[in-house]
Coordinates of C-alpha atoms and ligand atoms in Angstrom, one line a residue:
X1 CA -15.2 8.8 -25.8
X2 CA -17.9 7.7 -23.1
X3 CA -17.4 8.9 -19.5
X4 CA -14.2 7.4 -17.7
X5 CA -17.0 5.8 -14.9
X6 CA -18.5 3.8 -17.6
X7 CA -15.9 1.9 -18.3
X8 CA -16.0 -1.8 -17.4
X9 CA -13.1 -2.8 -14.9
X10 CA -11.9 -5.4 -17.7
X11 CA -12.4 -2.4 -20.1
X12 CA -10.4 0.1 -17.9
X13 CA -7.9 -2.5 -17.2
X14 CA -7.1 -2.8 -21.0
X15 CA -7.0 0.4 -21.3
X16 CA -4.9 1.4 -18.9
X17 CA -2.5 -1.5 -19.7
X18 CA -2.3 0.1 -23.1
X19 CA -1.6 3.8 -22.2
X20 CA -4.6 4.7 -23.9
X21 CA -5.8 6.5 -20.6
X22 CA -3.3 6.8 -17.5
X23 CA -4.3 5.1 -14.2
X24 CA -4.4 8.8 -12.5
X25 CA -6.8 10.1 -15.3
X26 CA -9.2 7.4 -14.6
X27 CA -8.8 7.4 -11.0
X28 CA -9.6 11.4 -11.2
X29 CA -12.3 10.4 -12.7
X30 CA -13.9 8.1 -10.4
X31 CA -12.8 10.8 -7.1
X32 CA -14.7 13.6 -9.3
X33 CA -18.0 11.3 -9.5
X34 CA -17.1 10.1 -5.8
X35 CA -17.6 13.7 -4.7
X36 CA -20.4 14.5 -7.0
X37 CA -22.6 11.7 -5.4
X38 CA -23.0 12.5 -1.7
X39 CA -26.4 12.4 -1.9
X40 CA -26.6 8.9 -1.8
X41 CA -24.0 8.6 1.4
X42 CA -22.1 6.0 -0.2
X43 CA -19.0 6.7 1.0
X44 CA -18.4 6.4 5.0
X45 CA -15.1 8.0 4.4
X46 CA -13.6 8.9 1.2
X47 CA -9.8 8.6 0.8
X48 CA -8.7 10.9 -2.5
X49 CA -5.4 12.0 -1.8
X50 CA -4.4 8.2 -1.0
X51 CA -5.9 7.0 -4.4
X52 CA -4.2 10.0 -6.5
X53 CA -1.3 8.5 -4.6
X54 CA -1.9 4.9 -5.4
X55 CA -2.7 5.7 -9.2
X56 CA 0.4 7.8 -9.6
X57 CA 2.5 5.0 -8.5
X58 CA 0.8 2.5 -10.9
X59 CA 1.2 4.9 -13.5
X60 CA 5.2 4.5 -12.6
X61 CA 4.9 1.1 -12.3
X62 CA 3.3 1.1 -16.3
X63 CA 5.4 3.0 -17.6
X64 CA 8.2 0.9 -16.2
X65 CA 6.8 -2.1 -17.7
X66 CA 6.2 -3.5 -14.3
X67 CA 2.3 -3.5 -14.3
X68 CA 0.3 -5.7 -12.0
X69 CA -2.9 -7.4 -12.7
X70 CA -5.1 -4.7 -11.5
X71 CA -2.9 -1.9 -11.8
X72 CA -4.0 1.6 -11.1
X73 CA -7.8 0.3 -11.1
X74 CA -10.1 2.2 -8.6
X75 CA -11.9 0.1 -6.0
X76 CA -13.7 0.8 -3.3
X77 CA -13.9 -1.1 0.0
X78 CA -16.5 -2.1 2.5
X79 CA -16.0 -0.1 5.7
X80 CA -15.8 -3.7 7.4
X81 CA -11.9 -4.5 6.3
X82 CA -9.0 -2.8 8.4
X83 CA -7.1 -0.2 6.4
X84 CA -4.1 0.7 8.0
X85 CA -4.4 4.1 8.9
X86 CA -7.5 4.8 7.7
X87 CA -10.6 4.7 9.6
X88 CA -12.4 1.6 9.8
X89 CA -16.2 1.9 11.3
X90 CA -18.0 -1.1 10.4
X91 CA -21.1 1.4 10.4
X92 CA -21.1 1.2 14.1
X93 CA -20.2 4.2 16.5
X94 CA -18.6 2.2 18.5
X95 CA -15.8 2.1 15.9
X96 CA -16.5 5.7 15.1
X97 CA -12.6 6.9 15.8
X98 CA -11.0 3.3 15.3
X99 CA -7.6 3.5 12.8
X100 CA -6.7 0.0 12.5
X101 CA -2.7 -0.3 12.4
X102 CA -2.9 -3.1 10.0
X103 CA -4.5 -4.1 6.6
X104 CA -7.1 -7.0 5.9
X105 CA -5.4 -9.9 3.7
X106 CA -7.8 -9.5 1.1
X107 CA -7.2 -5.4 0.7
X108 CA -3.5 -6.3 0.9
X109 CA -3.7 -8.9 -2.0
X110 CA -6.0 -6.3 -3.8
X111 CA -2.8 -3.5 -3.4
X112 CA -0.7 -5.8 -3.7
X113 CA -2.4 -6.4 -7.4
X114 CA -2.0 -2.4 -8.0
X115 CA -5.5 -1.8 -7.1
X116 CA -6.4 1.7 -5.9
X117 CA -8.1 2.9 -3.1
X118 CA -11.2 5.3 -3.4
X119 CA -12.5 5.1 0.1
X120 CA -14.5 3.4 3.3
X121 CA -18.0 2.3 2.1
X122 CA -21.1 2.3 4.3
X123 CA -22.6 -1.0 5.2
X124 CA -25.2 -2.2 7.9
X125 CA -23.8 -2.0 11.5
X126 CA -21.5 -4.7 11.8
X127 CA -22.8 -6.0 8.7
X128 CA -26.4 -6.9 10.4
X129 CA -28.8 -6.1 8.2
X130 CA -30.1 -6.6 4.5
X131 CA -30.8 -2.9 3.7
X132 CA -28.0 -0.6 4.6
X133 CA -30.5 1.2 7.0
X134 CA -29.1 0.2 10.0
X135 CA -25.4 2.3 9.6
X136 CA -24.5 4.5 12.3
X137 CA -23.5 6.8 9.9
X138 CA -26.8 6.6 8.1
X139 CA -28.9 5.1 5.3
X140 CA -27.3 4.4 1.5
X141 CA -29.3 5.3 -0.8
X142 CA -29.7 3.1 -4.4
X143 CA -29.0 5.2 -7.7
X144 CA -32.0 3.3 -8.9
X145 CA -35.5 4.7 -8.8
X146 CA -38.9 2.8 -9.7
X147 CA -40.1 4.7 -12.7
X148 CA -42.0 7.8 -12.3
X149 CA -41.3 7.6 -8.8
X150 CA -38.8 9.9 -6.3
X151 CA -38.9 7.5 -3.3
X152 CA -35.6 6.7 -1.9
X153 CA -35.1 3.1 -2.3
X154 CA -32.5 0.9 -0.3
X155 CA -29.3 -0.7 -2.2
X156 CA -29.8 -3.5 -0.6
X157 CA -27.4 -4.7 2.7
X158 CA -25.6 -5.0 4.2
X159 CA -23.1 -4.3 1.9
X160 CA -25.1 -1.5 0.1
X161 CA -22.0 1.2 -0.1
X162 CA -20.5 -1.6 -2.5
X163 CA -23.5 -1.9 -4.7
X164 CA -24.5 1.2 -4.6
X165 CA -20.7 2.7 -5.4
X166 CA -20.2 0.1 -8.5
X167 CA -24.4 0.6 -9.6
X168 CA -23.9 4.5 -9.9
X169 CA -20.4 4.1 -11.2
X170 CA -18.3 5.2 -8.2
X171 CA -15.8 2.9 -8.4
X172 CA -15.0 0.1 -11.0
X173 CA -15.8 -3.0 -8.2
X174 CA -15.9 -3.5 -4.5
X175 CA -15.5 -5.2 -1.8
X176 CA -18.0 -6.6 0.1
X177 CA -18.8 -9.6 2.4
X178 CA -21.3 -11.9 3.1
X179 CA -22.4 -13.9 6.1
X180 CA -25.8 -14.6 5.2
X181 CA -26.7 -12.8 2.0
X182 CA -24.9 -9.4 2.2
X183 CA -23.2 -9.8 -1.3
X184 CA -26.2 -11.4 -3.0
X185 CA -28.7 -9.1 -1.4
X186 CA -27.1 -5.9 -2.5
X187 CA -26.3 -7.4 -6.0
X188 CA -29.9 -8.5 -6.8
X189 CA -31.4 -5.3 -6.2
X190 CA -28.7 -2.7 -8.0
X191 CA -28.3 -4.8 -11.3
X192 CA -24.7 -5.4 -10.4
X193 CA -22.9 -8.9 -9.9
X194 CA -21.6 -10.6 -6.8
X195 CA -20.0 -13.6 -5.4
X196 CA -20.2 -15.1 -2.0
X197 CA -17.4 -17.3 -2.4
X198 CA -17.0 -21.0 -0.8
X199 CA -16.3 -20.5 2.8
X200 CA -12.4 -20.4 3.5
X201 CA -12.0 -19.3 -0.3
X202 CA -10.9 -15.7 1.2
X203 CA -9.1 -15.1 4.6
X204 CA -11.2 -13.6 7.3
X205 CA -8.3 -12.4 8.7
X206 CA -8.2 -8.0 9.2
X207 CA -12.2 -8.2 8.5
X208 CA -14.1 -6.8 11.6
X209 CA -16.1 -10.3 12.6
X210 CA -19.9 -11.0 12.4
X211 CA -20.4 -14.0 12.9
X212 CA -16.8 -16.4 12.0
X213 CA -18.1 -19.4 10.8
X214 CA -20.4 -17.9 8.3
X215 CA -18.6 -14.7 7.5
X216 CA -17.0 -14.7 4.0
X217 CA -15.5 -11.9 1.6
X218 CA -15.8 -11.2 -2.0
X219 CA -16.8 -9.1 -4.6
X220 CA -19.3 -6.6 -6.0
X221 CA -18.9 -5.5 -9.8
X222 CA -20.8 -4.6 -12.9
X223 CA -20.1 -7.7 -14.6
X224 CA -19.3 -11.9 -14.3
X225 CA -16.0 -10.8 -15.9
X226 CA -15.0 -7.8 -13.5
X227 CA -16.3 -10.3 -10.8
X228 CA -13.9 -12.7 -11.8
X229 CA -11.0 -11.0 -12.0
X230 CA -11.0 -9.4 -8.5
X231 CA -12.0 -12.9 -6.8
X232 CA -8.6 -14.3 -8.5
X233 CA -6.5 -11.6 -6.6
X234 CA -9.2 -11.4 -3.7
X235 CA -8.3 -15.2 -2.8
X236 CA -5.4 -16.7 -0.9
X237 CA -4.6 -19.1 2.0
X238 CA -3.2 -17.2 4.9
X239 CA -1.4 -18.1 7.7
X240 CA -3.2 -15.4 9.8
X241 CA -6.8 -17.5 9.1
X242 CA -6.5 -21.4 9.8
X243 CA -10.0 -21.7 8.0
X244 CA -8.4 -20.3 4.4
X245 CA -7.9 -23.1 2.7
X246 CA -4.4 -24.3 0.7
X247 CA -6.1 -24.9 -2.7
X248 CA -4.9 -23.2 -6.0
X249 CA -7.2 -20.2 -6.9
X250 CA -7.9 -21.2 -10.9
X251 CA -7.6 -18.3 -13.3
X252 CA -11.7 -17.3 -13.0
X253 CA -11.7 -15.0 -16.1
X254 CA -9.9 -17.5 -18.8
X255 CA -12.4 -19.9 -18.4
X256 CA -15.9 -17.6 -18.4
X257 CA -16.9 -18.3 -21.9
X258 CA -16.6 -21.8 -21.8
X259 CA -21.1 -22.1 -22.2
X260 CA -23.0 -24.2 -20.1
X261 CA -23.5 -26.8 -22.4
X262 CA -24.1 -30.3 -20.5
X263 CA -24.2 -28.8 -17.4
X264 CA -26.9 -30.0 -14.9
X265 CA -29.0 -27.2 -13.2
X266 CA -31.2 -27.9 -10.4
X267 CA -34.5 -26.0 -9.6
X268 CA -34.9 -26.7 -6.2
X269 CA -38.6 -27.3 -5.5
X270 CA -38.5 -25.9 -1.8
X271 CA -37.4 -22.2 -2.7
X272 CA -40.9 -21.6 -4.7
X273 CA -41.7 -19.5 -1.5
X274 CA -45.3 -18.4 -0.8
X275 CA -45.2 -14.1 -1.2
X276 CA -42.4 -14.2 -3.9
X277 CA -42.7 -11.5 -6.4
X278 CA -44.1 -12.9 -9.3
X279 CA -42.0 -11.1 -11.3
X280 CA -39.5 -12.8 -9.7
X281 CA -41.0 -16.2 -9.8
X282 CA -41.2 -15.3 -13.5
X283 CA -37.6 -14.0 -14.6
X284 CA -36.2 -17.7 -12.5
X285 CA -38.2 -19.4 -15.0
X286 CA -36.9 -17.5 -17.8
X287 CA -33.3 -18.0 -16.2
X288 CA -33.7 -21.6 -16.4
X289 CA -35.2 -21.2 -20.0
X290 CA -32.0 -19.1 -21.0
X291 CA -29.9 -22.0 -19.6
X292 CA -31.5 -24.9 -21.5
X293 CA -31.4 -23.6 -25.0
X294 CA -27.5 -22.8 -24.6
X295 CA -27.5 -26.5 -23.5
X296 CA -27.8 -27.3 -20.1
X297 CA -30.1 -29.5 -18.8
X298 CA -32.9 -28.9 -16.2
X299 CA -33.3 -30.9 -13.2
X300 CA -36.0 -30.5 -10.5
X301 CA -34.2 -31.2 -6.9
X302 CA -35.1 -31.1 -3.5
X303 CA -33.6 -29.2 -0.5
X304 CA -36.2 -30.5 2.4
X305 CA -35.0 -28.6 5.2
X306 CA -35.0 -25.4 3.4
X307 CA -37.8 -24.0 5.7
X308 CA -36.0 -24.4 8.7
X309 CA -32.8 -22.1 6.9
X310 CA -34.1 -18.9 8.5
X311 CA -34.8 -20.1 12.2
X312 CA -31.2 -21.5 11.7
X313 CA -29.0 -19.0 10.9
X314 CA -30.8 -16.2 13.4
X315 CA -29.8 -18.7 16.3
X316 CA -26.3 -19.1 14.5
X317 CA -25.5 -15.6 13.6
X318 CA -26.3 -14.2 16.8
X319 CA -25.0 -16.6 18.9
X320 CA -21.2 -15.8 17.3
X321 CA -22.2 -12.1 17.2
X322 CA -22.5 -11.7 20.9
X323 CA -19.2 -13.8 21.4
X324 CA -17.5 -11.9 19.0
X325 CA -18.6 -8.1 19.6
X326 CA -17.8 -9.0 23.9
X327 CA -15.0 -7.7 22.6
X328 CA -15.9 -4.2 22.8
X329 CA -15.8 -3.3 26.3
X330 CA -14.4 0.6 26.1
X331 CA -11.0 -0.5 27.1
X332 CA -8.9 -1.6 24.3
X333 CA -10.2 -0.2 21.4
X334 CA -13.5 1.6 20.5
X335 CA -15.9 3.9 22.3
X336 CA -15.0 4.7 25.5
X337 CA -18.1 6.1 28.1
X338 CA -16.7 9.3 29.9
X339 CA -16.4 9.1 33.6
X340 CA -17.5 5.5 34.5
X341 CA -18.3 5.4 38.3
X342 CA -16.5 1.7 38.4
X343 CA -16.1 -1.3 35.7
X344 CA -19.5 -2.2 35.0
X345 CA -20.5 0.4 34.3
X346 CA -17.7 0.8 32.0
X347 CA -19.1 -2.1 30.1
X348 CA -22.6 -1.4 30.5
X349 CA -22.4 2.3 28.9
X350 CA -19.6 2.1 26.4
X351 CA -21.7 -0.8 24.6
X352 CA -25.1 0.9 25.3
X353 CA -24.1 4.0 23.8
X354 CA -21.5 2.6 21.1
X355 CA -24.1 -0.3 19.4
X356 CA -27.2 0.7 17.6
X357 CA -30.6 -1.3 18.2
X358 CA -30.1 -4.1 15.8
X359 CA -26.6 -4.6 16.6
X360 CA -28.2 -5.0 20.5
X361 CA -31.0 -6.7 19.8
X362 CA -28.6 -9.4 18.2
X363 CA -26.0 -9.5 21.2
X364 CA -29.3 -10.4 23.4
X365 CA -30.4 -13.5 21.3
X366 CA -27.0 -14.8 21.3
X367 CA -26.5 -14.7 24.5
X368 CA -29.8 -15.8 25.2
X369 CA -29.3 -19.1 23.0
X370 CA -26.2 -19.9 24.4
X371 CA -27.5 -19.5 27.6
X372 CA -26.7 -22.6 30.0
X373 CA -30.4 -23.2 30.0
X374 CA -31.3 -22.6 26.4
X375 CA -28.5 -24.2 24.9
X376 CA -29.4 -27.8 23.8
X377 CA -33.4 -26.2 23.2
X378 CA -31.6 -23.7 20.9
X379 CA -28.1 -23.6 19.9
X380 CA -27.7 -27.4 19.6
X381 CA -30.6 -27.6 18.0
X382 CA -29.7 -25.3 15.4
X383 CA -26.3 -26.5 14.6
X384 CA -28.0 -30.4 14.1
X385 CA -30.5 -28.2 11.8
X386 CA -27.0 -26.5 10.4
X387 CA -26.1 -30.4 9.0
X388 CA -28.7 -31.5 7.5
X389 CA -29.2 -28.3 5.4
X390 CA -25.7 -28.8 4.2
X391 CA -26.8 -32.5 3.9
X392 CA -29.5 -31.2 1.6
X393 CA -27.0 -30.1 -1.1
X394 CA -24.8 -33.2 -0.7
X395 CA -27.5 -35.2 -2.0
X396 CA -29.1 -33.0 -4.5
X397 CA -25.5 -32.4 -6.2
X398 CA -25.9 -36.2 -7.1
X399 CA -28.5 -35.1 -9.2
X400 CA -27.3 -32.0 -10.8
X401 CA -24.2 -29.8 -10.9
X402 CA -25.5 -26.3 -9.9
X403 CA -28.6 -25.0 -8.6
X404 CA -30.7 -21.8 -10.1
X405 CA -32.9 -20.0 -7.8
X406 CA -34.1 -16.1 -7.3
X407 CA -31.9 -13.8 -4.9
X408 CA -34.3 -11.9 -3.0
X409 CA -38.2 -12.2 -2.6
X410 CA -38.5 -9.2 -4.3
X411 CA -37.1 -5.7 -5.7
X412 CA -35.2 -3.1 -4.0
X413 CA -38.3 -1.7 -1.4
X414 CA -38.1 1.7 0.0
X415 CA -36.0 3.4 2.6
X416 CA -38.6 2.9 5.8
X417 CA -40.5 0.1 4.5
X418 CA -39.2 -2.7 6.7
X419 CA -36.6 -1.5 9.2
X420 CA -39.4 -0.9 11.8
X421 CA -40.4 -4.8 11.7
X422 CA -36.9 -7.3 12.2
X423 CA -39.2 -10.5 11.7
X424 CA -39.8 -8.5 7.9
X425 CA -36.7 -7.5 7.2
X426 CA -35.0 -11.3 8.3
X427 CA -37.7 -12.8 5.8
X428 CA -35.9 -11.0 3.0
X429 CA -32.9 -13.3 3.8
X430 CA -35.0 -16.3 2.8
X431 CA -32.9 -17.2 -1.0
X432 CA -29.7 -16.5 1.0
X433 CA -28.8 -18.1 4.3
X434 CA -28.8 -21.7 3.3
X435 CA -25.2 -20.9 1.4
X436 CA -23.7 -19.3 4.4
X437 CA -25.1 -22.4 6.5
X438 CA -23.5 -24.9 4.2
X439 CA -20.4 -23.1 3.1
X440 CA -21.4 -22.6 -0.4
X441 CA -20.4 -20.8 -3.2
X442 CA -23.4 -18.4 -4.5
X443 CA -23.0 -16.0 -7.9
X444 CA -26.2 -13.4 -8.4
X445 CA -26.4 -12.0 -11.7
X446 CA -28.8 -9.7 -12.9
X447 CA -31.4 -11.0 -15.2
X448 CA -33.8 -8.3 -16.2
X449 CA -36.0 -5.3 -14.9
X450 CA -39.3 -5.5 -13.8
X451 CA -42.4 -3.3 -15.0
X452 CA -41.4 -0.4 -12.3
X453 CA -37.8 -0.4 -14.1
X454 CA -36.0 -1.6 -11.1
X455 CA -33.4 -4.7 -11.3
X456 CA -34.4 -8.1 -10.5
X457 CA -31.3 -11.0 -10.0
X458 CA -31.1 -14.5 -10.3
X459 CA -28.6 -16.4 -7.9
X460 CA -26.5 -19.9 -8.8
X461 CA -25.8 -21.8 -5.6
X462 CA -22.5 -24.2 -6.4
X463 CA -20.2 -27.3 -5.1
X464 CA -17.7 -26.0 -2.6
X465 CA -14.6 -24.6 -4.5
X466 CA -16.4 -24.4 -7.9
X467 CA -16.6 -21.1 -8.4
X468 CA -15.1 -21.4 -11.7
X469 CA -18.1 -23.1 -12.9
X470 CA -20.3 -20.8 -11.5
X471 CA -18.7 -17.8 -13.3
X472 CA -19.5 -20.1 -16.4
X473 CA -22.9 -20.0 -15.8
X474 CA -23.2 -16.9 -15.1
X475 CA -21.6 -15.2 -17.9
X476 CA -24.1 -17.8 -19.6
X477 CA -27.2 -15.8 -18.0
X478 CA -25.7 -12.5 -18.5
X479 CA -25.3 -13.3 -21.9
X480 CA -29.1 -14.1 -22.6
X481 CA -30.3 -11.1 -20.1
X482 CA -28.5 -8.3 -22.6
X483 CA -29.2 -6.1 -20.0
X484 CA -28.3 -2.6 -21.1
X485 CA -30.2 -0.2 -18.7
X486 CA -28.1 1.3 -15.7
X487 CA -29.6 4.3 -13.1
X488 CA -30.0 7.5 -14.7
X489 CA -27.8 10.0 -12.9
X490 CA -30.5 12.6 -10.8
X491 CA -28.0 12.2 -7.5
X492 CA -25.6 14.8 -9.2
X493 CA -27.7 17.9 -9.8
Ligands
LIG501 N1 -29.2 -10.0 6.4 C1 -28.5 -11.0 7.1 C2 -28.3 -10.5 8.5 O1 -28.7 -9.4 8.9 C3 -27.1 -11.2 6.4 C4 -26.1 -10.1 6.7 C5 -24.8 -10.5 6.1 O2 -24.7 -11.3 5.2 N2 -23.8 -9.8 6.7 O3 -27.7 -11.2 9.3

């Protein structure tokens, strides 16, 4: 039999469902290649003992004949969603000694499903980032290496502990979230699959904030079917998060296979960006290919204010960062400066020494745009901008049902590349914002390698609460990629 690891989470769920390998075998499994892989500083804190625990009680639970839909499955989650009693950073030091003494609603309905817990994974600083590089508690490092090459390259951000975890076979699918590309991002470039769902699919509520009216949770997973299956017990309406929305979540998985024939995909015209990988440019042509000979049709749309996505959401993101992370102030919760001489300087040291540069240079521009004077040149300006972005999809989902488009503007680059340069590294965010903006769904699949051997995704933009017809799609895609290849394992020697 192939390694446990390999294992698919459908696969494992089958298999565990039919005692052909016990929930605390597999989950052994996954803590022995946990441990084996620090070299890639996946894991900001790993929890064994409480997922030998977890899997031992689904075991129970199976052989009770009181299984759950993901019973005794091995997940890891983003260091971003309160755990009660176990450490919750968000990759910041300001967090470094927080225990939340509660648990996210989308962790609980993941437990609740008889998921288990592996550990904490590292992420970008308060999620602010798209390469994992600006963690407090260091870089993650991708399983996958351009051929013939050593040089570290990123997983991706900022949820690059998820994508790295379920790419090197850490864990059979993660959580992850995404406020302006940091499920995609990390997806595109580790050959793994990811949905941002529609905004308000998942509750917000228990998931340190970034920015509220963009932030959304889902998914990270080796396949459209894994995916699938852990958005359906992600999901809910909650009482605890007024903008969760009271709408049945379909069953995602039943309906995957249902082809793509007479569907209408739009090829936006505005996202053939200037400096796009032609590789890139190449495999999204191939995509839409793929799509037309299993039957869908192929429409060319228009998304004018597409150029003005990324001015856009770095006025909106920061603006809610710096009212949201006011909160740490060294007297609640969080990093505390030793001997303050009076309360300002409280304030001033605590968040001086407890945020990292990115994390500060974001609090500035938010405050800075919401500034009395720069409010209407900036803020008001952006959130007019905001509209007709999301008025941009309105009308081009007249025309066509989905949209196909690349994920990122190219491969996974190195560790050290672009962190020096923020206007660089925002630029990468160029395929993704426009879904947060508009409170889209967004499914990136992977969709072949390119000539260094590193994985190159495509990304489905659809209607608010159609994610079912994304999955659709993108099993579709998956399907005509046959993508086999998956990172050699060099991080365990
Ligand atoms: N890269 C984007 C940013 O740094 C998106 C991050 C995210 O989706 N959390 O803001």
């Amino acid at each position: 039999m192939s390694d446990l690891t390999d294992f698919t989470l459908a696969e494992a769920r089958d298999a565990v469902a039919g005692k052909k390998i016990s929930a605390k075998e597999l989950t052994q499994g996954f803590v022995t290649a946990m441990e084996g892989a620090r070299a890639l500083n996946i894991f900001v804190t790993e929890t064994p003992d409480i997922a030998l625990k977890m899997a031992e009680a689904s075991d129970a639970r199976i052989a009770a004949g009181t299984a759950r839909p993901l019973e005794g499955l091995p997940l890891g989650i983003k260091d971003l969603y309160c755990t009660k009693g176990v450490r919750t950073t968000a990759g910041s030091k300001i967090l470094e000694n927080y225990v939340p003494q509660y648990e996210s609603t989308v962790s609980q309905n993941l437990w609740d499903n008889g998921a288990v817990m592996l550990g904490k994974l590292n992420l970008d600083e308060f999620a602010m980032g798209s390469s994992n590089e600006t963690s407090a508690y260091g870089p993650c490092i991708s399983p996958w290496r351009a051929k013939d090459s050593k040089t570290a390259l990123v997983p991706g951000g900022s949820s690059g502990g998820s994508s790295a975890a379920v790419a090197a076979r850490l864990c059979l699918g993660a959580t992850a979230t995404d406020t302006g590309g940091s499920i995609r991002t990390p997806a595109a470039v580790t050959g793994t699959v990811g949905i941002k769902p529609t905004y308000g699919r998942c509750s917000r509520w228990g998931i340190v904030a970034f920015a509220s009216s963009l932030d959304q949770a889902g998914p990270i997973a080796k396949t459209v079917r894994d995916t699938a299956i852990l958005l359906k017990a992600m999901a809910s309406i909650d009482d605890k998060d007024s903008t969760s929305v009271d709408l049945p979540v379909p069953d995602y998985e039943a309906g995957i296979e249902g082809g793509v024939k007479g569907l209408r995909i739009g090829i936006p015209k505005e996202y053939r960006v200037e400096g796009t990988d032609p590789e890139i440019a190449a495999v999204w042509e191939k995509g839409a290919e793929w799509l037309k000979a299993q039957g869908a049709e192929i429409v060319e749309v228009s998304l004018p204010h597409t150029k003005y996505a990324l001015p856009t959401y770095y006025i909106v993101a920061p603006a809610e960062c710096s009212s949201n992370l006011a909160r740490y102030d060294g007297v609640r919760f969080g990093h505390r400066a030793a001997d303050p001489k009076d309360l300002i300087d409280l304030y001033e040291r605590s968040r001086a020494e407890g945020f990292g540069a990115e994390v500060r240079r974001r609090i500035l521009i938010g405050t800075y745009v919401l500034s009395a004077g720069y409010y209407d040149a900036y803020y008001l300006r952006a959130q007019k901008l905001r509209t007709l972005i999301k008025r941009d999809f309105e009308e081009a989902y007249k025309k066509c049902d989905m949209l196909l488009t690349p994920a990122t503007p190219s491969p996974a680059f190195a560790i050290g590349e672009k962190i020096a340069d923020p206007v660089t590294m925002y630029l990468y965010d160029v395929f993704t914002v426009t879904v947060n903006l508009a409170g889209l769904p967004a499914l990136v699949v992977p969709a072949g390698l390119n000539t260094a051997g590193l994985p190159l995704g495509l990304q489905l933009i659809g209607k608010a609460f159609d994610e079912a017809t994304l999955f659709r799609a993108g099993r579709a895609l998956e399907i005509a990629a046959d993508l086999k290849a998956k990172p050699q394992n060099w991080w365990s020697q």
